[in-house]
Tab-separated table of C-alpha atoms and ligand atoms in Angstrom:
chain	number	residue	atom	x	y	z
A	62	UNK	CA	104.177	95.681	75.997
A	63	UNK	CA	103.857	99.210	77.241
A	64	UNK	CA	104.453	101.836	74.552
A	65	UNK	CA	107.077	104.311	75.753
A	66	UNK	CA	108.167	105.415	72.298
A	67	UNK	CA	105.465	105.963	69.655
A	68	UNK	CA	107.596	107.245	66.784
A	69	UNK	CA	111.274	107.481	65.904
A	70	UNK	CA	111.196	111.096	67.073
A	71	UNK	CA	110.560	109.921	70.648
A	72	UNK	CA	113.693	107.758	70.753
A	73	UNK	CA	116.549	108.658	73.135
A	74	UNK	CA	119.184	110.764	71.373
A	75	UNK	CA	122.114	110.368	73.773
A	76	UNK	CA	124.633	107.664	72.795
A	77	UNK	CA	125.773	105.510	75.744
A	78	UNK	CA	127.959	103.058	73.866
A	79	UNK	CA	131.268	104.428	72.602
A	80	UNK	CA	132.512	103.942	69.049
A	81	UNK	CA	136.026	102.661	68.437
A	82	UNK	CA	135.081	99.140	69.561
A	83	UNK	CA	136.219	96.232	67.414
A	84	UNK	CA	132.905	94.704	66.371
A	85	UNK	CA	132.902	93.926	62.624
A	86	UNK	CA	131.609	96.523	60.186
A	87	UNK	CA	127.875	95.887	59.878
A	88	UNK	CA	127.576	93.765	63.050
A	89	UNK	CA	123.962	93.120	64.035
A	90	UNK	CA	124.867	92.766	67.705
A	91	UNK	CA	126.444	96.256	67.598
A	92	UNK	CA	123.077	97.722	66.535
A	93	UNK	CA	121.487	95.868	69.462
A	94	UNK	CA	124.088	97.137	71.982
A	95	UNK	CA	123.676	100.711	70.823
A	96	UNK	CA	119.912	100.597	71.400
A	97	UNK	CA	120.055	98.562	74.617
A	98	UNK	CA	122.400	101.094	76.238
A	99	UNK	CA	120.421	104.098	74.983
A	100	UNK	CA	117.152	102.616	76.213
A	101	UNK	CA	118.119	101.386	79.674
A	102	UNK	CA	119.670	104.786	80.499
A	103	UNK	CA	122.752	105.316	82.637
A	104	UNK	CA	121.548	103.797	85.941
A	105	UNK	CA	122.192	100.114	85.250
A	106	UNK	CA	124.912	97.539	85.852
A	107	UNK	CA	125.811	95.477	82.786
A	108	UNK	CA	126.863	91.851	83.258
A	109	UNK	CA	128.393	90.461	80.078
A	110	UNK	CA	129.133	86.818	79.239
A	111	UNK	CA	132.219	85.957	77.202
A	112	UNK	CA	131.574	86.230	73.481
A	113	UNK	CA	131.908	88.616	70.555
A	114	UNK	CA	130.360	91.574	72.346
A	115	UNK	CA	132.572	91.174	75.414
A	116	UNK	CA	135.815	90.566	73.524
A	117	UNK	CA	135.337	93.354	70.977
A	118	UNK	CA	134.141	96.010	73.433
A	119	UNK	CA	136.721	95.573	76.189
A	120	UNK	CA	140.188	95.425	74.588
A	121	UNK	CA	142.176	96.136	77.764
A	122	UNK	CA	142.872	98.889	78.795
A	123	UNK	CA	139.952	100.295	76.810
A	124	UNK	CA	136.204	99.804	77.014
A	125	UNK	CA	133.281	100.884	74.863
A	126	UNK	CA	130.971	100.707	77.883
A	127	UNK	CA	129.857	103.786	79.779
A	128	UNK	CA	127.896	101.802	82.375
A	129	UNK	CA	129.316	99.997	85.396
A	130	UNK	CA	130.225	96.713	83.742
A	131	UNK	CA	131.356	93.286	84.925
A	132	UNK	CA	132.571	90.283	82.984
A	133	UNK	CA	133.515	87.084	84.807
A	134	UNK	CA	133.238	84.042	82.560
A	135	UNK	CA	131.349	82.453	79.695
A	136	UNK	CA	128.956	80.228	81.608
A	137	UNK	CA	127.979	82.291	84.646
A	138	UNK	CA	126.627	85.705	83.605
A	139	UNK	CA	123.212	84.937	85.127
A	140	UNK	CA	124.860	83.795	88.382
A	141	UNK	CA	126.981	86.967	88.524
A	142	UNK	CA	123.909	89.106	87.821
A	143	UNK	CA	122.010	87.267	90.581
A	144	UNK	CA	124.780	88.246	92.990
A	145	UNK	CA	124.829	91.869	91.846
A	146	UNK	CA	121.051	92.135	92.191
A	147	UNK	CA	121.077	90.500	95.640
A	148	UNK	CA	123.880	92.816	96.778
A	149	UNK	CA	122.041	95.951	95.633
A	150	UNK	CA	118.888	94.753	97.397
A	151	UNK	CA	120.764	94.143	100.653
A	152	UNK	CA	122.599	97.466	100.515
A	153	UNK	CA	119.252	99.188	99.925
A	154	UNK	CA	117.788	97.483	102.996
A	155	UNK	CA	120.734	98.702	105.046
A	156	UNK	CA	120.366	102.212	103.648
A	157	UNK	CA	123.771	102.061	102.063
A	158	UNK	CA	122.760	102.285	98.391
A	159	UNK	CA	122.604	105.880	97.199
A	160	UNK	CA	122.344	105.308	93.425
A	161	UNK	CA	118.543	105.009	93.412
A	162	UNK	CA	116.687	102.536	91.226
A	163	UNK	CA	119.652	100.779	89.596
A	164	UNK	CA	118.828	97.977	87.173
A	165	UNK	CA	120.847	94.835	86.440
A	166	UNK	CA	121.091	93.758	82.802
A	167	UNK	CA	122.784	90.641	81.408
A	168	UNK	CA	124.085	90.590	77.853
A	169	UNK	CA	125.008	87.153	76.527
A	170	UNK	CA	125.334	85.377	73.196
A	171	UNK	CA	123.531	82.251	72.071
A	172	UNK	CA	126.403	79.951	73.077
A	173	UNK	CA	126.423	81.640	76.488
A	174	UNK	CA	122.655	81.194	76.830
A	175	UNK	CA	121.349	78.101	74.975
A	176	UNK	CA	124.324	75.951	75.936
A	177	UNK	CA	127.020	76.775	78.449
A	178	UNK	CA	125.105	79.360	80.510
A	179	UNK	CA	121.787	77.494	80.574
A	180	UNK	CA	122.061	76.199	84.122
A	181	UNK	CA	123.006	79.584	85.579
A	182	UNK	CA	120.162	81.197	83.598
A	183	UNK	CA	117.702	78.600	84.881
A	184	UNK	CA	118.880	79.180	88.446
A	185	UNK	CA	118.495	82.933	88.115
A	186	UNK	CA	114.969	82.556	86.699
A	187	UNK	CA	113.957	80.022	89.344
A	188	UNK	CA	115.238	82.168	92.230
A	189	UNK	CA	113.369	85.089	90.661
A	190	UNK	CA	116.114	87.675	90.686
A	191	UNK	CA	114.998	91.068	89.361
A	192	UNK	CA	117.348	90.974	86.373
A	193	UNK	CA	116.764	91.657	82.673
A	194	UNK	CA	118.603	88.958	80.694
A	195	UNK	CA	119.252	89.902	77.055
A	196	UNK	CA	120.303	87.215	74.614
A	197	UNK	CA	121.761	88.467	71.329
A	198	UNK	CA	121.391	85.567	68.954
A	199	UNK	CA	123.835	85.251	66.050
A	200	UNK	CA	123.189	81.504	65.851
A	201	UNK	CA	126.714	80.188	66.507
A	202	UNK	CA	129.858	80.603	68.614
A	203	UNK	CA	131.126	83.480	66.491
A	204	UNK	CA	133.940	84.890	68.600
A	205	UNK	CA	135.901	81.645	68.543
A	206	UNK	CA	135.432	81.092	64.793
A	207	UNK	CA	131.850	80.126	63.892
A	208	UNK	CA	131.237	76.833	65.741
A	209	UNK	CA	127.696	75.420	65.888
A	210	UNK	CA	125.598	76.043	68.996
A	211	UNK	CA	122.198	74.887	70.241
A	212	UNK	CA	120.865	77.948	68.428
A	213	UNK	CA	122.364	77.209	65.000
A	214	UNK	CA	119.551	76.269	62.603
A	215	UNK	CA	119.426	72.914	60.804
A	216	UNK	CA	121.514	72.721	57.603
A	217	UNK	CA	123.476	75.895	58.389
A	218	UNK	CA	127.154	75.726	57.538
A	219	UNK	CA	129.532	76.353	60.443
A	220	UNK	CA	133.195	75.363	60.871
A	221	UNK	CA	132.125	72.380	63.010
A	222	UNK	CA	129.206	71.429	60.742
A	223	UNK	CA	130.906	71.572	57.332
A	224	UNK	CA	129.167	70.919	54.043
A	225	UNK	CA	130.397	67.945	52.012
A	226	UNK	CA	129.360	64.440	51.138
A	227	UNK	CA	129.028	63.205	54.736
A	228	UNK	CA	127.385	66.301	56.263
A	229	UNK	CA	124.971	68.943	54.968
A	230	UNK	CA	125.674	71.539	57.646
A	231	UNK	CA	124.096	71.234	61.096
A	232	UNK	CA	122.193	68.018	61.716
A	233	UNK	CA	119.808	69.128	64.486
A	234	UNK	CA	117.067	71.747	64.714
A	235	UNK	CA	117.440	75.038	66.614
A	236	UNK	CA	116.564	74.827	70.304
A	237	UNK	CA	113.414	76.662	71.502
A	238	UNK	CA	115.008	78.912	74.116
A	239	UNK	CA	111.871	81.037	74.563
A	240	UNK	CA	109.924	77.886	75.449
A	241	UNK	CA	112.527	77.016	78.079
A	242	UNK	CA	112.393	80.515	79.589
A	243	UNK	CA	108.585	80.652	79.517
A	244	UNK	CA	108.465	77.299	81.341
A	245	UNK	CA	110.067	79.127	84.299
A	246	UNK	CA	106.884	81.272	84.451
A	247	UNK	CA	108.783	84.549	84.328
A	248	UNK	CA	106.690	87.741	84.298
A	249	UNK	CA	107.876	88.771	80.837
A	250	UNK	CA	109.842	87.359	77.902
A	251	UNK	CA	109.893	88.595	74.312
A	252	UNK	CA	111.593	88.207	70.960
A	253	UNK	CA	112.929	91.255	69.122
A	254	UNK	CA	114.947	92.109	66.035
A	255	UNK	CA	117.534	94.735	65.102
A	256	UNK	CA	115.368	95.501	62.043
A	257	UNK	CA	112.401	96.528	64.249
A	258	UNK	CA	113.964	99.045	66.613
A	259	UNK	CA	110.752	100.682	67.894
A	260	UNK	CA	109.345	97.284	68.838
A	261	UNK	CA	112.698	96.337	70.405
A	262	UNK	CA	113.148	99.455	72.557
A	263	UNK	CA	109.575	99.301	73.853
A	264	UNK	CA	110.198	95.678	74.818
A	265	UNK	CA	113.469	96.599	76.543
A	266	UNK	CA	111.675	99.263	78.616
A	267	UNK	CA	108.766	96.955	79.414
A	268	UNK	CA	111.110	94.129	80.440
A	269	UNK	CA	113.146	96.520	82.574
A	270	UNK	CA	110.013	97.731	84.384
A	271	UNK	CA	108.864	94.189	85.118
A	272	UNK	CA	112.157	93.372	86.876
A	273	UNK	CA	110.360	94.818	89.933
A	274	UNK	CA	108.433	91.522	89.912
A	275	UNK	CA	111.158	89.114	88.887
A	276	UNK	CA	113.410	88.035	86.036
A	277	UNK	CA	112.668	89.092	82.459
A	278	UNK	CA	114.160	87.912	79.187
A	279	UNK	CA	114.689	89.274	75.678
A	280	UNK	CA	115.733	87.226	72.672
A	281	UNK	CA	117.222	89.627	70.103
A	282	UNK	CA	117.940	88.377	66.590
A	283	UNK	CA	121.331	89.774	65.506
A	284	UNK	CA	122.790	88.784	62.099
A	285	UNK	CA	126.549	88.203	61.868
A	286	UNK	CA	128.457	89.199	58.727
A	287	UNK	CA	131.325	86.649	58.642
A	288	UNK	CA	129.374	83.875	60.381
A	289	UNK	CA	126.378	83.965	58.056
A	290	UNK	CA	128.478	84.902	55.026
A	291	UNK	CA	126.721	87.899	53.523
A	292	UNK	CA	127.801	91.404	52.432
A	293	UNK	CA	128.078	93.750	55.430
A	294	UNK	CA	125.442	96.223	54.191
A	295	UNK	CA	122.715	93.516	54.366
A	296	UNK	CA	122.442	93.062	58.146
A	297	UNK	CA	119.176	94.932	58.636
A	298	UNK	CA	117.690	93.611	55.385
A	299	UNK	CA	118.355	90.018	56.482
A	300	UNK	CA	116.986	90.636	59.974
A	301	UNK	CA	113.840	92.121	58.426
A	302	UNK	CA	113.424	89.166	56.055
A	303	UNK	CA	113.782	86.764	58.981
A	304	UNK	CA	110.653	88.341	60.449
A	305	UNK	CA	108.775	88.802	57.153
A	306	UNK	CA	109.282	85.151	56.155
A	307	UNK	CA	108.140	83.950	59.584
A	308	UNK	CA	111.551	82.477	60.361
A	309	UNK	CA	111.922	84.693	63.446
A	310	UNK	CA	108.470	85.722	64.743
A	311	UNK	CA	108.127	88.767	66.984
A	312	UNK	CA	106.095	87.956	70.074
A	313	UNK	CA	105.911	88.525	73.802
A	314	UNK	CA	104.979	86.424	76.772
A	315	UNK	CA	103.372	88.784	79.285
A	316	UNK	CA	102.218	87.170	82.531
A	317	UNK	CA	101.175	83.900	80.945
A	318	UNK	CA	99.654	85.382	77.771
A	319	UNK	CA	101.405	85.054	74.432
A	320	UNK	CA	100.897	87.858	71.927
A	321	UNK	CA	102.276	88.144	68.404
A	322	UNK	CA	103.527	91.637	67.546
A	323	UNK	CA	103.407	93.420	64.165
A	324	UNK	CA	104.159	92.328	61.517
A	325	UNK	CA	104.204	88.754	62.875
A	326	UNK	CA	100.625	89.114	64.158
A	327	UNK	CA	99.480	88.620	60.531
A	328	UNK	CA	101.677	85.614	59.907
A	329	UNK	CA	99.530	82.818	61.383
A	330	UNK	CA	98.072	82.913	57.875
A	331	UNK	CA	100.937	81.414	55.868
A	332	UNK	CA	100.014	83.317	52.700
A	333	UNK	CA	100.980	86.570	54.485
A	334	UNK	CA	104.552	85.355	55.000
A	335	UNK	CA	107.204	85.916	52.339
A	336	UNK	CA	108.744	82.729	50.886
A	337	UNK	CA	111.484	81.448	53.204
A	338	UNK	CA	113.879	81.303	50.250
A	339	UNK	CA	114.106	85.106	50.204
A	340	UNK	CA	115.708	84.962	53.643
A	341	UNK	CA	117.936	81.943	52.979
A	342	UNK	CA	119.293	82.997	49.596
A	343	UNK	CA	121.115	86.083	50.895
A	344	UNK	CA	123.348	83.986	53.163
A	345	UNK	CA	126.357	81.904	52.220
A	346	UNK	CA	125.781	79.549	55.172
A	347	UNK	CA	122.674	78.265	53.339
A	348	UNK	CA	124.105	78.414	49.783
A	349	UNK	CA	124.301	74.614	49.488
A	350	UNK	CA	120.617	73.938	50.273
A	351	UNK	CA	118.583	71.848	47.819
A	352	UNK	CA	114.888	72.462	47.101
A	353	UNK	CA	114.111	69.374	49.159
A	354	UNK	CA	116.055	70.658	52.169
A	355	UNK	CA	114.337	74.050	51.921
A	356	UNK	CA	110.972	72.252	51.810
A	357	UNK	CA	111.937	70.335	54.959
A	358	UNK	CA	112.817	73.565	56.792
A	359	UNK	CA	109.537	75.121	55.624
A	360	UNK	CA	107.580	72.163	56.956
A	361	UNK	CA	109.237	72.498	60.356
A	362	UNK	CA	108.501	76.236	60.306
A	363	UNK	CA	104.820	75.580	59.568
A	364	UNK	CA	104.671	73.205	62.540
A	365	UNK	CA	106.299	75.887	64.728
A	366	UNK	CA	103.677	78.427	63.632
A	367	UNK	CA	100.921	75.981	64.447
A	368	UNK	CA	102.430	75.597	67.921
A	369	UNK	CA	102.694	79.389	68.334
A	370	UNK	CA	99.064	79.719	67.232
A	371	UNK	CA	98.043	77.330	69.987
A	372	UNK	CA	100.055	79.297	72.553
A	373	UNK	CA	98.204	82.502	71.611
A	374	UNK	CA	94.965	80.692	72.590
A	375	UNK	CA	96.146	80.075	76.171
B	92	UNK	CA	148.932	106.125	74.472
B	93	UNK	CA	151.167	105.728	77.566
B	94	UNK	CA	150.596	102.576	79.605
B	95	UNK	CA	150.757	102.534	83.422
B	96	UNK	CA	153.549	100.617	85.192
B	97	UNK	CA	152.685	97.185	86.612
B	98	UNK	CA	152.828	98.598	90.169
B	99	UNK	CA	150.332	101.305	89.236
B	100	UNK	CA	147.692	98.909	87.928
B	101	UNK	CA	144.634	98.150	90.069
B	102	UNK	CA	144.168	94.509	91.125
B	103	UNK	CA	142.092	92.626	88.560
B	104	UNK	CA	141.405	93.840	85.046
B	105	UNK	CA	139.761	97.126	85.983
B	106	UNK	CA	139.177	99.676	83.251
B	107	UNK	CA	138.554	103.010	84.974
B	108	UNK	CA	137.851	105.124	81.877
B	109	UNK	CA	134.329	104.690	80.434
B	110	UNK	CA	133.999	104.875	76.658
B	111	UNK	CA	137.762	104.787	76.170
B	112	UNK	CA	137.596	102.836	72.895
B	113	UNK	CA	137.065	106.333	71.456
B	114	UNK	CA	140.872	106.491	71.372
B	115	UNK	CA	140.731	103.883	68.620
B	116	UNK	CA	139.547	105.643	65.489
B	117	UNK	CA	138.159	103.028	63.099
B	118	UNK	CA	138.157	105.254	60.000
B	119	UNK	CA	140.952	103.132	58.559
B	120	UNK	CA	138.597	100.116	58.359
B	121	UNK	CA	136.693	101.719	55.497
B	122	UNK	CA	137.068	100.794	51.856
B	123	UNK	CA	133.813	102.565	50.943
B	124	UNK	CA	132.781	105.919	52.347
B	125	UNK	CA	129.114	106.908	52.766
B	126	UNK	CA	128.316	110.369	51.396
B	127	UNK	CA	124.903	111.892	52.197
B	128	UNK	CA	123.364	113.944	49.396
B	129	UNK	CA	121.338	116.321	51.534
B	130	UNK	CA	119.128	117.408	48.617
B	131	UNK	CA	117.721	113.875	48.439
B	132	UNK	CA	117.373	113.371	52.202
B	133	UNK	CA	113.782	113.367	53.509
B	134	UNK	CA	114.838	113.156	57.201
B	135	UNK	CA	113.286	109.730	57.750
B	136	UNK	CA	115.988	109.006	60.418
B	137	UNK	CA	116.524	105.435	59.243
B	138	UNK	CA	120.275	105.783	58.625
B	139	UNK	CA	120.661	107.239	62.117
B	140	UNK	CA	118.489	104.456	63.523
B	141	UNK	CA	120.397	101.522	62.032
B	142	UNK	CA	124.040	102.683	62.035
B	143	UNK	CA	125.831	100.066	64.192
B	144	UNK	CA	128.520	102.569	65.209
B	145	UNK	CA	126.251	105.478	66.130
B	146	UNK	CA	128.295	107.630	63.786
B	147	UNK	CA	125.421	109.297	61.977
B	148	UNK	CA	124.978	112.535	63.850
B	149	UNK	CA	121.723	114.435	64.032
B	150	UNK	CA	122.305	118.187	63.776
B	151	UNK	CA	119.572	120.560	64.978
B	152	UNK	CA	118.924	123.811	63.130
B	153	UNK	CA	116.951	125.296	60.259
B	154	UNK	CA	117.734	123.661	56.923
B	155	UNK	CA	116.071	124.716	53.682
B	156	UNK	CA	116.240	121.969	51.069
B	157	UNK	CA	114.333	122.016	47.745
B	158	UNK	CA	111.775	124.499	49.087
B	159	UNK	CA	111.169	122.492	52.278
B	160	UNK	CA	112.337	123.485	55.724
B	161	UNK	CA	113.629	120.837	58.111
B	162	UNK	CA	114.738	121.102	61.749
B	163	UNK	CA	117.381	118.394	61.451
B	164	UNK	CA	120.206	117.341	59.208
B	165	UNK	CA	122.247	114.132	59.220
B	166	UNK	CA	126.027	114.083	59.047
B	167	UNK	CA	128.564	111.294	59.301
B	168	UNK	CA	131.376	111.178	61.825
B	169	UNK	CA	134.105	109.807	59.578
B	170	UNK	CA	136.492	109.214	62.508
B	171	UNK	CA	134.592	106.055	63.433
B	172	UNK	CA	132.366	105.103	60.449
B	173	UNK	CA	133.485	101.611	59.360
B	174	UNK	CA	131.924	101.909	55.900
B	175	UNK	CA	129.510	98.988	56.316
B	176	UNK	CA	126.951	100.609	54.004
B	177	UNK	CA	123.885	99.680	56.086
B	178	UNK	CA	122.846	103.361	56.013
B	179	UNK	CA	122.978	103.443	52.196
B	180	UNK	CA	121.170	100.106	51.928
B	181	UNK	CA	118.336	101.260	54.212
B	182	UNK	CA	117.925	104.823	52.889
B	183	UNK	CA	114.536	104.902	51.111
B	184	UNK	CA	115.483	107.765	48.760
B	185	UNK	CA	118.986	106.489	47.916
B	186	UNK	CA	120.396	109.714	49.326
B	187	UNK	CA	123.540	107.958	50.574
B	188	UNK	CA	126.210	107.026	48.070
B	189	UNK	CA	129.065	104.633	48.893
B	190	UNK	CA	132.198	106.122	47.348
B	191	UNK	CA	135.536	104.218	47.186
B	192	UNK	CA	138.148	105.576	49.597
B	193	UNK	CA	141.326	106.867	48.020
B	194	UNK	CA	143.919	104.034	48.051
C	282	TPP	C1	134.332	77.854	79.779
C	282	TPP	C2	134.723	78.411	78.484
C	282	TPP	N1	134.706	77.641	77.376
C	282	TPP	C3	135.058	78.131	76.190
C	282	TPP	C4	135.420	79.443	76.058
C	282	TPP	C5	135.841	79.986	74.720
C	282	TPP	N2	134.854	80.880	74.166
C	282	TPP	C6	134.924	82.210	74.326
C	282	TPP	S1	133.733	83.057	73.536
C	282	TPP	C7	133.094	81.640	72.911
C	282	TPP	C8	131.920	81.667	71.971
C	282	TPP	C9	130.808	82.531	72.385
C	282	TPP	O1	129.674	82.241	71.635
C	282	TPP	P1	128.338	83.026	71.878
C	282	TPP	O2	127.937	82.965	73.286
C	282	TPP	O3	127.340	82.545	70.883
C	282	TPP	O4	128.741	84.541	71.564
C	282	TPP	P2	129.253	85.144	70.162
C	282	TPP	O5	130.735	85.074	70.167
C	282	TPP	O6	128.639	84.341	69.067
C	282	TPP	O7	128.764	86.549	70.178
C	282	TPP	C10	133.824	80.524	73.354
C	282	TPP	C11	133.556	79.135	72.954
C	282	TPP	C12	135.439	80.241	77.238
C	282	TPP	N3	135.762	81.551	77.200
C	282	TPP	N4	135.095	79.712	78.423
C	283	SF4	S1	131.782	87.994	64.235
C	283	SF4	FE1	129.623	88.472	63.933
C	283	SF4	S2	128.762	88.920	65.983
C	283	SF4	FE2	131.015	88.943	66.124
C	283	SF4	S3	131.553	91.130	65.892
C	283	SF4	FE3	131.665	90.187	63.844
C	283	SF4	S4	129.611	90.495	62.947
C	283	SF4	FE4	129.447	90.866	65.152
C	284	SF4	S1	117.989	107.325	55.481
C	284	SF4	FE1	118.308	108.691	53.722
C	284	SF4	S2	116.470	109.978	53.660
C	284	SF4	FE2	116.488	108.982	55.655
C	284	SF4	S3	117.507	110.475	56.996
C	284	SF4	FE3	119.103	109.093	56.240
C	284	SF4	S4	119.927	110.097	54.379
C	284	SF4	FE4	117.975	111.073	54.878
C	285	SF4	S1	128.599	103.094	56.571
C	285	SF4	FE1	127.960	101.913	58.395
C	285	SF4	S2	129.203	102.775	60.048
C	285	SF4	FE2	129.307	104.247	58.360
C	285	SF4	S3	127.661	105.708	58.778
C	285	SF4	FE3	126.808	104.143	57.401
C	285	SF4	S4	125.859	102.658	58.798
C	285	SF4	FE4	127.262	103.895	60.028
C	286	MG	MG1	126.738	83.475	69.112
């Protein structure tokens, strides 16, 4: 990643995302939107998939957005962005684009990315459109009432994976979306967290710059107050613990090289990671977990770290 | 707010006024109100950094606090603060107190 902002003092001051939107108090995705808009600057077109962010920021006839913004459907944000990017390119060729170096940025949830929008994302990556695709991951279909998605972690409670005698929350493991994106050999893909803003904004800028070469992707971890069942002042604390326990490692894939970023760069050594329990225990969606189930999740996490370690050797 | 007539609406759901959710003040969402005790604030910027609403405002100027001089001061825009308490939770010096709103 290129370092555009060294300290908090270097961060952009102007707010480009209006308050008054209807995102829940303490929403992790709201923190992400605020910093995405500030960082990309005004010359960008936002393409938004259906989901919490779209529904809560565009209550007709109002909008929180200050950028040119388009929403079409749930499953096709990457296809719409491909069209916008191709149109800008063509207008530039014809000398009919006078807005300069305009960027195209997708904002989509985990449902809109891991599941329903996966084919349009894959198409956009394969055709190599110069678009920055940002996934904000709250690990379920939150806007429609907390249904499980391909991103929901194993054993998490959701309304479609209830906890009782027959089920213990979600049955399957979380899908490795970064692996899927990296397999498209994009120039740049990275994970980021709303608890590590400096890391996140430098990744946003880097990813935006690399759209000159092709598609780029950011996976931003964004806790959800009602969906994860925790007090609304804990959003950043939980996001930070997700990184510190190794549950959500910060890393970037830059032209075929995988690099772990601080503090995750120390976490290949398991003893440097906080116990996973510290992350799980703050959230009601994991309140039912037994010691044995926690041990099972930890084992899977260790295997994931081993895999990441091998990727850093590439 | 006065709504346009059906014949005056553009085709499709076009919203021509950027940032117009500002009309919707969310102050009424609060049950707890963050109060910054400036004498305990060390200007670390973390509350400003993490506020999901962008309602912690950085004021430029010369501020003398406990014998130290700072060039910034943080204030809360109570029109939109939703009272989530992230600022208070993240403040390293516990300079932000969450006070119950009057019923
Ligand atoms: C084709 C289609 N199917 C279903 C829906 C209903 N729907 C709207 S938003 C949403 C969930 C979005 O989940 P996600 O992408 O994770 O975003 P979040 O709400 O969690 O931010 C669903 C199922 C829809 N709008 N379109
Ligand atoms: S449901 Fe979750 S993601 Fe949606 S606005 Fe509320 S906190 Fe944010
Ligand atoms: S987090 Fe606390 S110490 Fe830091 S700027 Fe805000 S009020 Fe001041
Ligand atoms: S309580 Fe929440 S919305 Fe209000 S100023 Fe603090 S962080 Fe911002
Ligand atoms: Mg979601």
